[in-house]
Amino acid sequence: MTELLTDPAAVRAALAHEDYRMPPVDRTATTGVGWLRATVARFVDGAPHARRRAAVTDLLAAVTPATLGAQARDRTAAILASAGGSVEVMSAIARPVPIGVLGAALGVASDLTPAVAAAARAYQPHA
């Protein structure tokens, strides 16, 4: 049975416990989950995590939530206006709008929705 942790001190203790550390990363992996774990800040500890997180933080420092929200609103309004009726919300708005707006703000011009979907499958291989 899994214990539900609700006390902040218990959560911090669990997260700091050695049994809950990420397993070592195969730095030679070039595909799949191995590659993802070897290259993404989330899956490593220590200096590699700090370096990768700082790079992401620097990129995001120039992006404001208010600007992203306004761009997402405008993009959504344009999609709805061009649809002339109903749209399938998940495929037309919920997935591509946030990905597209953030990608554009970070200087990525192409539609990243398929790439993000592929990465998400690697995060959740059972899905």
JSON list of C-alpha atoms in Angstrom, two decimals, residues 12 16 18 27 38 43 47-49 52 55 59 61 63 78-79 88 99-101 105 108 111 115-116 120-122 127:
[
{"chain": "A", "resi": 12, "resn": "ARG", "atom": "CA", "xyz": [10.89, 17.00, 2.02]},
{"chain": "A", "resi": 16, "resn": "ALA", "atom": "CA", "xyz": [15.81, 13.94, 0.07]},
{"chain": "A", "resi": 18, "resn": "GLU", "atom": "CA", "xyz": [18.55, 8.30, -1.19]},
{"chain": "A", "resi": 27, "resn": "ARG", "atom": "CA", "xyz": [25.51, 9.28, -20.84]},
{"chain": "A", "resi": 38, "resn": "ALA", "atom": "CA", "xyz": [20.94, 12.01, -20.44]},
{"chain": "A", "resi": 43, "resn": "PHE", "atom": "CA", "xyz": [16.59, 13.65, -14.63]},
{"chain": "A", "resi": 47, "resn": "ALA", "atom": "CA", "xyz": [26.23, 20.09, -11.12]},
{"chain": "A", "resi": 48, "resn": "PRO", "atom": "CA", "xyz": [24.69, 18.80, -14.38]},
{"chain": "A", "resi": 49, "resn": "HIS", "atom": "CA", "xyz": [21.21, 19.61, -13.05]},
{"chain": "A", "resi": 52, "resn": "ARG", "atom": "CA", "xyz": [20.93, 22.66, -17.29]},
{"chain": "A", "resi": 55, "resn": "ALA", "atom": "CA", "xyz": [20.24, 27.46, -19.07]},
{"chain": "A", "resi": 59, "resn": "LEU", "atom": "CA", "xyz": [15.84, 31.35, -21.65]},
{"chain": "A", "resi": 61, "resn": "ALA", "atom": "CA", "xyz": [13.71, 35.03, -18.01]},
{"chain": "A", "resi": 63, "resn": "VAL", "atom": "CA", "xyz": [9.34, 35.54, -21.31]},
{"chain": "A", "resi": 78, "resn": "ALA", "atom": "CA", "xyz": [-7.76, 33.26, -34.51]},
{"chain": "A", "resi": 79, "resn": "ILE", "atom": "CA", "xyz": [-8.22, 29.47, -34.53]},
{"chain": "A", "resi": 88, "resn": "GLU", "atom": "CA", "xyz": [-11.78, 19.67, -31.40]},
{"chain": "A", "resi": 99, "resn": "ILE", "atom": "CA", "xyz": [3.45, 24.74, -27.24]},
{"chain": "A", "resi": 100, "resn": "GLY", "atom": "CA", "xyz": [3.39, 27.13, -30.21]},
{"chain": "A", "resi": 101, "resn": "VAL", "atom": "CA", "xyz": [3.27, 30.30, -28.14]},
{"chain": "A", "resi": 105, "resn": "ALA", "atom": "CA", "xyz": [8.71, 33.20, -27.61]},
{"chain": "A", "resi": 108, "resn": "VAL", "atom": "CA", "xyz": [11.51, 28.28, -32.44]},
{"chain": "A", "resi": 111, "resn": "ASP", "atom": "CA", "xyz": [5.25, 23.62, -34.90]},
{"chain": "A", "resi": 115, "resn": "ALA", "atom": "CA", "xyz": [8.01, 16.63, -31.04]},
{"chain": "A", "resi": 116, "resn": "VAL", "atom": "CA", "xyz": [6.49, 17.45, -27.66]},
{"chain": "A", "resi": 120, "resn": "ALA", "atom": "CA", "xyz": [5.74, 13.12, -23.57]},
{"chain": "A", "resi": 121, "resn": "ARG", "atom": "CA", "xyz": [5.41, 9.47, -24.61]},
{"chain": "A", "resi": 122, "resn": "ALA", "atom": "CA", "xyz": [8.97, 8.92, -23.38]},
{"chain": "A", "resi": 127, "resn": "ALA", "atom": "CA", "xyz": [0.51, 5.88, -22.13]}
]
